[in-house]
Amino acid sequence: TRLETPAASMAFTGDNAAKMAIDHAISITDAKQDADQDSDPVIILGFSANYALWVHEMVDAIFQRPGAGAKFLEAALKRNKNAILRAIADSAKIQ
Protein backbone atom coordinates (compact mmCIF):
# COMPACT_ATOMS: atom_id res chain seq x y z
CA THR A 1 0.00 0.00 0.00
CA ARG A 2 1.36 3.40 -0.90
CA LEU A 3 0.41 6.61 0.85
CA GLU A 4 1.60 9.35 -1.44
CA THR A 5 1.55 13.10 -1.54
CA PRO A 6 -1.57 14.45 -3.30
CA ALA A 7 -0.77 15.82 -6.75
CA ALA A 8 -2.08 19.28 -5.80
CA SER A 9 0.67 19.73 -3.24
CA MET A 10 3.34 18.99 -5.86
CA ALA A 11 2.67 22.20 -7.79
CA PHE A 12 5.70 24.47 -7.73
CA THR A 13 5.64 28.17 -8.55
CA GLY A 14 8.25 30.82 -9.12
CA ASP A 15 11.38 31.15 -11.17
CA ASN A 16 12.70 27.68 -10.32
CA ALA A 17 9.37 25.83 -10.56
CA ALA A 18 10.38 23.62 -13.48
CA LYS A 19 13.67 22.56 -11.87
CA MET A 20 11.96 21.89 -8.55
CA ALA A 21 9.27 19.79 -10.25
CA ILE A 22 11.95 17.75 -12.02
CA ASP A 23 13.97 17.31 -8.81
CA HIS A 24 10.80 16.23 -7.01
CA ALA A 25 9.90 13.69 -9.70
CA ILE A 26 13.42 12.26 -9.64
CA SER A 27 13.38 12.00 -5.84
CA ILE A 28 10.06 10.15 -5.88
CA THR A 29 11.16 7.80 -8.66
CA ASP A 30 14.46 7.01 -6.90
CA ALA A 31 12.69 6.36 -3.59
CA LYS A 32 10.11 4.05 -5.21
CA GLN A 33 12.85 2.09 -6.97
CA ASP A 34 14.75 1.70 -3.70
CA ALA A 35 11.60 0.55 -1.89
CA ASP A 36 10.66 -1.89 -4.65
CA GLN A 37 14.09 -3.55 -4.48
CA ASP A 38 13.84 -4.21 -0.74
CA SER A 39 12.17 -7.45 0.30
CA ASP A 40 11.48 -6.10 3.79
CA PRO A 41 8.75 -3.58 4.58
CA VAL A 42 9.95 -0.07 3.82
CA ILE A 43 8.67 3.38 4.67
CA ILE A 44 10.27 6.27 2.84
CA LEU A 45 9.44 9.83 3.74
CA GLY A 46 11.13 13.11 3.25
CA PHE A 47 11.25 16.17 1.08
CA SER A 48 12.71 16.95 -2.32
CA ALA A 49 13.28 20.71 -2.32
CA ASN A 50 16.96 21.56 -1.94
CA TYR A 51 16.14 24.13 0.75
CA ALA A 52 13.71 21.95 2.73
CA LEU A 53 16.07 20.92 5.51
CA TRP A 54 17.04 24.55 6.08
CA VAL A 55 13.39 25.67 6.24
CA HIS A 56 12.43 22.71 8.45
CA GLU A 57 14.84 23.92 11.11
CA MET A 58 13.92 27.65 10.99
CA VAL A 59 12.01 27.56 14.28
CA ASP A 60 12.26 31.33 14.88
CA ALA A 61 10.97 32.37 11.44
CA ILE A 62 7.43 33.49 10.64
CA PHE A 63 5.84 31.93 7.56
CA GLN A 64 2.80 33.26 5.73
CA ARG A 65 1.54 30.10 3.99
CA PRO A 66 -0.42 27.59 6.10
CA GLY A 67 1.47 24.32 6.43
CA ALA A 68 4.77 25.95 5.54
CA GLY A 69 7.62 26.68 7.86
CA ALA A 70 9.62 25.05 10.58
CA LYS A 71 8.93 21.43 11.39
CA PHE A 72 6.63 21.04 8.37
CA LEU A 73 7.60 17.37 7.97
CA GLU A 74 6.73 16.64 11.60
CA ALA A 75 3.45 18.53 11.19
CA ALA A 76 2.58 16.48 8.10
CA LEU A 77 3.28 13.24 9.98
CA LYS A 78 1.05 14.32 12.85
CA ARG A 79 -1.68 15.51 10.48
CA ASN A 80 -1.65 12.22 8.55
CA LYS A 81 -1.00 9.87 11.48
CA ASN A 82 -4.22 7.88 11.08
CA ALA A 83 -3.80 7.46 7.32
CA ILE A 84 -0.16 6.41 7.77
CA LEU A 85 -1.03 3.85 10.45
CA ARG A 86 -3.92 2.55 8.32
CA ALA A 87 -1.60 2.13 5.31
CA ILE A 88 0.91 0.23 7.47
CA ALA A 89 -1.81 -1.96 8.98
CA ASP A 90 -3.26 -2.73 5.54
CA SER A 91 0.17 -3.81 4.29
CA ALA A 92 1.51 -5.59 7.36
CA LYS A 93 1.84 -9.35 7.28
CA ILE A 94 2.53 -11.16 10.53
CA GLN A 95 4.50 -14.38 10.08
Tab-separated table of N, CA, C and O in Angstrom:
chain	number	residue	atom	x	y	z
A	1	THR	N	0.853	-1.180	0.000
A	1	THR	CA	0.000	0.000	0.000
A	1	THR	C	0.890	1.231	0.000
A	1	THR	O	1.837	1.306	0.749
A	2	ARG	N	0.581	2.161	-0.843
A	2	ARG	CA	1.360	3.402	-0.900
A	2	ARG	C	0.486	4.555	-0.429
A	2	ARG	O	-0.644	4.700	-0.850
A	3	LEU	N	1.054	5.372	0.430
A	3	LEU	CA	0.410	6.612	0.855
A	3	LEU	C	1.273	7.710	0.277
A	3	LEU	O	2.395	7.907	0.704
A	4	GLU	N	0.778	8.373	-0.731
A	4	GLU	CA	1.596	9.346	-1.442
A	4	GLU	C	1.041	10.749	-1.319
A	4	GLU	O	-0.123	10.957	-1.032
A	5	THR	N	1.912	11.701	-1.577
A	5	THR	CA	1.546	13.103	-1.541
A	5	THR	C	0.506	13.391	-2.618
A	5	THR	O	0.680	12.988	-3.761
A	6	PRO	N	-0.584	14.078	-2.276
A	6	PRO	CA	-1.567	14.449	-3.298
A	6	PRO	C	-0.931	15.310	-4.388
A	6	PRO	O	-0.046	16.118	-4.121
A	7	ALA	N	-1.354	15.105	-5.611
A	7	ALA	CA	-0.774	15.824	-6.749
A	7	ALA	C	-0.860	17.337	-6.582
A	7	ALA	O	0.041	18.062	-6.993
A	8	ALA	N	-1.914	17.832	-5.959
A	8	ALA	CA	-2.077	19.278	-5.800
A	8	ALA	C	-0.946	19.897	-5.001
A	8	ALA	O	-0.556	21.038	-5.237
A	9	SER	N	-0.391	19.156	-4.061
A	9	SER	CA	0.675	19.727	-3.240
A	9	SER	C	2.025	19.666	-3.934
A	9	SER	O	3.012	20.139	-3.408
A	10	MET	N	2.088	19.079	-5.118
A	10	MET	CA	3.342	18.988	-5.857
A	10	MET	C	3.505	20.132	-6.857
A	10	MET	O	4.436	20.144	-7.624
A	11	ALA	N	2.595	21.076	-6.860
A	11	ALA	CA	2.669	22.199	-7.792
A	11	ALA	C	3.679	23.218	-7.277
A	11	ALA	O	3.569	23.710	-6.166
A	12	PHE	N	4.673	23.503	-8.093
A	12	PHE	CA	5.698	24.469	-7.727
A	12	PHE	C	5.457	25.760	-8.499
A	12	PHE	O	4.984	25.733	-9.624
A	13	THR	N	5.781	26.875	-7.889
A	13	THR	CA	5.641	28.166	-8.550
A	13	THR	C	6.948	28.934	-8.426
A	13	THR	O	7.809	28.587	-7.631
A	14	GLY	N	7.058	29.977	-9.206
A	14	GLY	CA	8.246	30.823	-9.121
A	14	GLY	C	9.245	30.526	-10.218
A	14	GLY	O	9.020	29.697	-11.105
A	15	ASP	N	10.359	31.231	-10.137
A	15	ASP	CA	11.376	31.154	-11.173
A	15	ASP	C	11.975	29.763	-11.344
A	15	ASP	O	12.358	29.375	-12.435
A	16	ASN	N	12.077	29.003	-10.259
A	16	ASN	CA	12.698	27.683	-10.315
A	16	ASN	C	11.682	26.544	-10.311
A	16	ASN	O	12.038	25.401	-10.018
A	17	ALA	N	10.436	26.827	-10.641
A	17	ALA	CA	9.369	25.830	-10.557
A	17	ALA	C	9.662	24.589	-11.394
A	17	ALA	O	9.468	23.462	-10.926
A	18	ALA	N	10.127	24.773	-12.607
A	18	ALA	CA	10.382	23.624	-13.476
A	18	ALA	C	11.482	22.733	-12.908
A	18	ALA	O	11.345	21.506	-12.865
A	19	LYS	N	12.565	23.338	-12.449
A	19	LYS	CA	13.667	22.557	-11.869
A	19	LYS	C	13.205	21.834	-10.603
A	19	LYS	O	13.541	20.669	-10.392
A	20	MET	N	12.435	22.517	-9.775
A	20	MET	CA	11.959	21.889	-8.550
A	20	MET	C	11.019	20.723	-8.855
A	20	MET	O	11.076	19.687	-8.193
A	21	ALA	N	10.170	20.874	-9.857
A	21	ALA	CA	9.266	19.786	-10.248
A	21	ALA	C	10.061	18.582	-10.751
A	21	ALA	O	9.739	17.436	-10.407
A	22	ILE	N	11.099	18.836	-11.519
A	22	ILE	CA	11.948	17.748	-12.015
A	22	ILE	C	12.681	17.079	-10.857
A	22	ILE	O	12.718	15.842	-10.763
A	23	ASP	N	13.271	17.876	-9.976
A	23	ASP	CA	13.968	17.314	-8.811
A	23	ASP	C	13.022	16.468	-7.957
A	23	ASP	O	13.394	15.402	-7.465
A	24	HIS	N	11.796	16.955	-7.789
A	24	HIS	CA	10.801	16.225	-7.005
A	24	HIS	C	10.484	14.881	-7.672
A	24	HIS	O	10.482	13.839	-7.007
A	25	ALA	N	10.230	14.916	-8.968
A	25	ALA	CA	9.899	13.687	-9.695
A	25	ALA	C	11.042	12.678	-9.611
A	25	ALA	O	10.810	11.478	-9.418
A	26	ILE	N	12.260	13.144	-9.734
A	26	ILE	CA	13.423	12.257	-9.641
A	26	ILE	C	13.524	11.663	-8.239
A	26	ILE	O	13.779	10.460	-8.083
A	27	SER	N	13.323	12.488	-7.223
A	27	SER	CA	13.382	11.998	-5.841
A	27	SER	C	12.343	10.909	-5.597
A	27	SER	O	12.641	9.875	-4.972
A	28	ILE	N	11.132	11.124	-6.069
A	28	ILE	CA	10.058	10.149	-5.882
A	28	ILE	C	10.377	8.852	-6.629
A	28	ILE	O	10.245	7.754	-6.090
A	29	THR	N	10.818	8.977	-7.863
A	29	THR	CA	11.164	7.795	-8.664
A	29	THR	C	12.282	7.002	-8.008
A	29	THR	O	12.204	5.774	-7.896
A	30	ASP	N	13.332	7.691	-7.559
A	30	ASP	CA	14.456	7.009	-6.901
A	30	ASP	C	13.998	6.297	-5.631
A	30	ASP	O	14.387	5.153	-5.376
A	31	ALA	N	13.161	6.950	-4.830
A	31	ALA	CA	12.685	6.358	-3.586
A	31	ALA	C	11.826	5.124	-3.865
A	31	ALA	O	11.960	4.097	-3.183
A	32	LYS	N	10.961	5.199	-4.861
A	32	LYS	CA	10.114	4.050	-5.211
A	32	LYS	C	10.959	2.882	-5.692
A	32	LYS	O	10.694	1.732	-5.330
A	33	GLN	N	11.975	3.152	-6.494
A	33	GLN	CA	12.849	2.086	-6.969
A	33	GLN	C	13.580	1.436	-5.798
A	33	GLN	O	13.709	0.210	-5.742
A	34	ASP	N	14.074	2.245	-4.876
A	34	ASP	CA	14.747	1.696	-3.698
A	34	ASP	C	13.800	0.824	-2.886
A	34	ASP	O	14.158	-0.272	-2.448
A	35	ALA	N	12.583	1.303	-2.678
A	35	ALA	CA	11.601	0.550	-1.894
A	35	ALA	C	11.220	-0.750	-2.590
A	35	ALA	O	11.086	-1.795	-1.942
A	36	ASP	N	11.061	-0.712	-3.898
A	36	ASP	CA	10.656	-1.894	-4.654
A	36	ASP	C	11.742	-2.969	-4.655
A	36	ASP	O	11.448	-4.150	-4.806
A	37	GLN	N	12.991	-2.589	-4.476
A	37	GLN	CA	14.095	-3.552	-4.477
A	37	GLN	C	14.293	-4.202	-3.116
A	37	GLN	O	15.001	-5.193	-2.999
A	38	ASP	N	13.670	-3.683	-2.097
A	38	ASP	CA	13.839	-4.207	-0.743
A	38	ASP	C	12.760	-5.251	-0.469
A	38	ASP	O	11.581	-5.004	-0.697
A	39	SER	N	13.149	-6.404	0.011
A	39	SER	CA	12.170	-7.454	0.301
A	39	SER	C	11.487	-7.239	1.656
A	39	SER	O	10.456	-7.837	1.926
A	40	ASP	N	12.076	-6.412	2.497
A	40	ASP	CA	11.480	-6.100	3.793
A	40	ASP	C	10.532	-4.911	3.653
A	40	ASP	O	10.650	-4.125	2.713
A	41	PRO	N	9.617	-4.764	4.606
A	41	PRO	CA	8.752	-3.578	4.581
A	41	PRO	C	9.597	-2.301	4.652
A	41	PRO	O	10.587	-2.245	5.379
A	42	VAL	N	9.188	-1.307	3.897
A	42	VAL	CA	9.954	-0.068	3.821
A	42	VAL	C	8.992	1.113	3.893
A	42	VAL	O	7.933	1.103	3.278
A	43	ILE	N	9.383	2.104	4.657
A	43	ILE	CA	8.674	3.380	4.666
A	43	ILE	C	9.693	4.437	4.285
A	43	ILE	O	10.754	4.528	4.899
A	44	ILE	N	9.377	5.197	3.267
A	44	ILE	CA	10.265	6.274	2.838
A	44	ILE	C	9.479	7.572	2.950
A	44	ILE	O	8.371	7.688	2.447
A	45	LEU	N	10.062	8.527	3.640
A	45	LEU	CA	9.437	9.835	3.741
A	45	LEU	C	10.527	10.881	3.700
A	45	LEU	O	11.684	10.610	3.983
A	46	GLY	N	10.146	12.054	3.306
A	46	GLY	CA	11.132	13.113	3.247
A	46	GLY	C	10.633	14.272	2.411
A	46	GLY	O	9.439	14.467	2.234
A	47	PHE	N	11.573	15.012	1.888
A	47	PHE	CA	11.252	16.170	1.076
A	47	PHE	C	12.250	16.252	-0.065
A	47	PHE	O	13.339	15.692	0.010
A	48	SER	N	11.862	16.923	-1.131
A	48	SER	CA	12.705	16.953	-2.322
A	48	SER	C	13.282	18.332	-2.631
A	48	SER	O	14.206	18.426	-3.423
A	49	ALA	N	12.753	19.368	-2.047
A	49	ALA	CA	13.277	20.711	-2.320
A	49	ALA	C	14.657	20.858	-1.693
A	49	ALA	O	14.873	20.470	-0.542
A	50	ASN	N	15.577	21.447	-2.435
A	50	ASN	CA	16.959	21.558	-1.943
A	50	ASN	C	17.076	22.443	-0.696
A	50	ASN	O	18.057	22.359	0.021
A	51	TYR	N	16.099	23.240	-0.412
A	51	TYR	CA	16.137	24.130	0.748
A	51	TYR	C	15.296	23.600	1.918
A	51	TYR	O	15.223	24.214	2.975
A	52	ALA	N	14.679	22.442	1.761
A	52	ALA	CA	13.707	21.946	2.732
A	52	ALA	C	14.297	21.733	4.123
A	52	ALA	O	13.671	22.089	5.126
A	53	LEU	N	15.472	21.153	4.197
A	53	LEU	CA	16.070	20.922	5.509
A	53	LEU	C	16.313	22.237	6.234
A	53	LEU	O	16.030	22.365	7.432
A	54	TRP	N	16.783	23.227	5.514
A	54	TRP	CA	17.042	24.550	6.083
A	54	TRP	C	15.746	25.163	6.624
A	54	TRP	O	15.698	25.651	7.749
A	55	VAL	N	14.673	25.108	5.819
A	55	VAL	CA	13.387	25.666	6.241
A	55	VAL	C	12.832	24.886	7.433
A	55	VAL	O	12.308	25.466	8.386
A	56	HIS	N	12.957	23.565	7.383
A	56	HIS	CA	12.427	22.713	8.451
A	56	HIS	C	12.979	23.104	9.816
A	56	HIS	O	12.296	22.996	10.829
A	57	GLU	N	14.204	23.583	9.843
A	57	GLU	CA	14.844	23.922	11.110
A	57	GLU	C	14.755	25.408	11.470
A	57	GLU	O	15.301	25.823	12.485
A	58	MET	N	14.043	26.218	10.717
A	58	MET	CA	13.919	27.655	10.988
A	58	MET	C	12.827	27.913	12.030
A	58	MET	O	11.806	28.539	11.747
A	59	VAL	N	13.043	27.489	13.256
A	59	VAL	CA	12.006	27.563	14.279
A	59	VAL	C	11.665	28.988	14.720
A	59	VAL	O	10.592	29.225	15.273
A	60	ASP	N	12.538	29.941	14.479
A	60	ASP	CA	12.264	31.330	14.878
A	60	ASP	C	11.649	32.179	13.769
A	60	ASP	O	11.301	33.333	13.995
A	61	ALA	N	11.496	31.605	12.583
A	61	ALA	CA	10.972	32.365	11.436
A	61	ALA	C	9.444	32.377	11.444
A	61	ALA	O	8.795	31.502	12.016
A	62	ILE	N	8.881	33.376	10.799
A	62	ILE	CA	7.429	33.495	10.639
A	62	ILE	C	7.112	33.234	9.171
A	62	ILE	O	7.678	33.876	8.287
A	63	PHE	N	6.202	32.298	8.923
A	63	PHE	CA	5.843	31.931	7.560
A	63	PHE	C	4.401	32.321	7.295
A	63	PHE	O	3.542	32.182	8.170
A	64	GLN	N	4.126	32.771	6.093
A	64	GLN	CA	2.798	33.257	5.728
A	64	GLN	C	1.861	32.132	5.284
A	64	GLN	O	0.675	32.183	5.540
A	65	ARG	N	2.381	31.150	4.583
A	65	ARG	CA	1.540	30.105	3.992
A	65	ARG	C	1.222	29.015	5.015
A	65	ARG	O	2.122	28.488	5.654
A	66	PRO	N	-0.057	28.658	5.170
A	66	PRO	CA	-0.420	27.588	6.103
A	66	PRO	C	0.278	26.285	5.712
A	66	PRO	O	0.357	25.931	4.540
A	67	GLY	N	0.790	25.587	6.693
A	67	GLY	CA	1.466	24.321	6.434
A	67	GLY	C	2.929	24.468	6.078
A	67	GLY	O	3.649	23.492	5.960
A	68	ALA	N	3.373	25.698	5.871
A	68	ALA	CA	4.772	25.950	5.540
A	68	ALA	C	5.517	26.309	6.813
A	68	ALA	O	4.924	26.664	7.823
A	69	GLY	N	6.818	26.216	6.746
A	69	GLY	CA	7.618	26.676	7.860
A	69	GLY	C	8.292	25.571	8.628
A	69	GLY	O	8.313	24.414	8.216
A	70	ALA	N	8.832	25.966	9.755
A	70	ALA	CA	9.618	25.055	10.580
A	70	ALA	C	8.807	23.823	10.967
A	70	ALA	O	7.610	23.902	11.220
A	71	LYS	N	9.492	22.708	10.976
A	71	LYS	CA	8.926	21.427	11.392
A	71	LYS	C	7.748	20.985	10.532
A	71	LYS	O	6.865	20.256	10.983
A	72	PHE	N	7.735	21.397	9.254
A	72	PHE	CA	6.629	21.042	8.371
A	72	PHE	C	6.519	19.536	8.169
A	72	PHE	O	5.423	19.002	8.040
A	73	LEU	N	7.656	18.821	8.156
A	73	LEU	CA	7.599	17.371	7.974
A	73	LEU	C	6.955	16.721	9.200
A	73	LEU	O	6.091	15.849	9.067
A	74	GLU	N	7.341	17.163	10.375
A	74	GLU	CA	6.730	16.637	11.596
A	74	GLU	C	5.234	16.949	11.627
A	74	GLU	O	4.422	16.104	12.026
A	75	ALA	N	4.861	18.148	11.209
A	75	ALA	CA	3.446	18.527	11.189
A	75	ALA	C	2.666	17.645	10.224
A	75	ALA	O	1.541	17.224	10.524
A	76	ALA	N	3.251	17.348	9.074
A	76	ALA	CA	2.584	16.480	8.096
A	76	ALA	C	2.398	15.071	8.649
A	76	ALA	O	1.357	14.443	8.434
A	77	LEU	N	3.403	14.572	9.364
A	77	LEU	CA	3.284	13.243	9.975
A	77	LEU	C	2.168	13.226	11.011
A	77	LEU	O	1.352	12.292	11.048
A	78	LYS	N	2.109	14.241	11.842
A	78	LYS	CA	1.051	14.322	12.853
A	78	LYS	C	-0.322	14.443	12.201
A	78	LYS	O	-1.282	13.794	12.623
A	79	ARG	N	-0.418	15.280	11.164
A	79	ARG	CA	-1.685	15.514	10.478
A	79	ARG	C	-2.187	14.245	9.787
A	79	ARG	O	-3.387	14.012	9.691
A	80	ASN	N	-1.279	13.411	9.313
A	80	ASN	CA	-1.646	12.221	8.549
A	80	ASN	C	-1.452	10.924	9.334
A	80	ASN	O	-1.452	9.841	8.752
A	81	LYS	N	-1.301	11.033	10.638
A	81	LYS	CA	-1.002	9.874	11.476
A	81	LYS	C	-1.963	8.716	11.231
A	81	LYS	O	-1.539	7.579	11.024
A	82	ASN	N	-3.252	8.972	11.249
A	82	ASN	CA	-4.220	7.884	11.080
A	82	ASN	C	-4.113	7.234	9.708
A	82	ASN	O	-4.169	6.003	9.598
A	83	ALA	N	-3.935	8.020	8.669
A	83	ALA	CA	-3.796	7.457	7.318
A	83	ALA	C	-2.506	6.644	7.196
A	83	ALA	O	-2.488	5.589	6.554
A	84	ILE	N	-1.441	7.125	7.815
A	84	ILE	CA	-0.163	6.409	7.774
A	84	ILE	C	-0.295	5.073	8.500
A	84	ILE	O	0.098	4.022	7.969
A	85	LEU	N	-0.859	5.089	9.692
A	85	LEU	CA	-1.031	3.855	10.445
A	85	LEU	C	-1.960	2.881	9.731
A	85	LEU	O	-1.725	1.668	9.733
A	86	ARG	N	-3.005	3.401	9.082
A	86	ARG	CA	-3.915	2.555	8.323
A	86	ARG	C	-3.195	1.904	7.142
A	86	ARG	O	-3.361	0.715	6.867
A	87	ALA	N	-2.359	2.680	6.435
A	87	ALA	CA	-1.598	2.127	5.311
A	87	ALA	C	-0.643	1.036	5.778
A	87	ALA	O	-0.480	0.000	5.121
A	88	ILE	N	-0.001	1.253	6.923
A	88	ILE	CA	0.908	0.233	7.467
A	88	ILE	C	0.126	-1.003	7.863
A	88	ILE	O	0.500	-2.135	7.526
A	89	ALA	N	-0.984	-0.826	8.543
A	89	ALA	CA	-1.806	-1.962	8.981
A	89	ALA	C	-2.336	-2.749	7.786
A	89	ALA	O	-2.361	-3.988	7.812
A	90	ASP	N	-2.740	-2.049	6.739
A	90	ASP	CA	-3.264	-2.727	5.539
A	90	ASP	C	-2.184	-3.533	4.835
A	90	ASP	O	-2.491	-4.515	4.150
A	91	SER	N	-0.930	-3.140	4.988
A	91	SER	CA	0.166	-3.805	4.288
A	91	SER	C	0.910	-4.816	5.150
A	91	SER	O	1.669	-5.626	4.626
A	92	ALA	N	0.739	-4.747	6.453
A	92	ALA	CA	1.513	-5.591	7.361
A	92	ALA	C	1.089	-7.059	7.235
A	92	ALA	O	-0.091	-7.369	7.094
A	93	LYS	N	2.089	-7.908	7.285
A	93	LYS	CA	1.835	-9.350	7.276
A	93	LYS	C	2.618	-9.945	8.438
A	93	LYS	O	3.830	-9.883	8.482
A	94	ILE	N	1.905	-10.518	9.371
A	94	ILE	CA	2.528	-11.159	10.527
A	94	ILE	C	2.861	-12.592	10.141
A	94	ILE	O	2.020	-13.328	9.657
A	95	GLN	N	4.101	-12.981	10.418
A	95	GLN	CA	4.504	-14.375	10.075
A	95	GLN	C	4.748	-15.158	11.330
A	95	GLN	O	5.191	-14.723	12.317
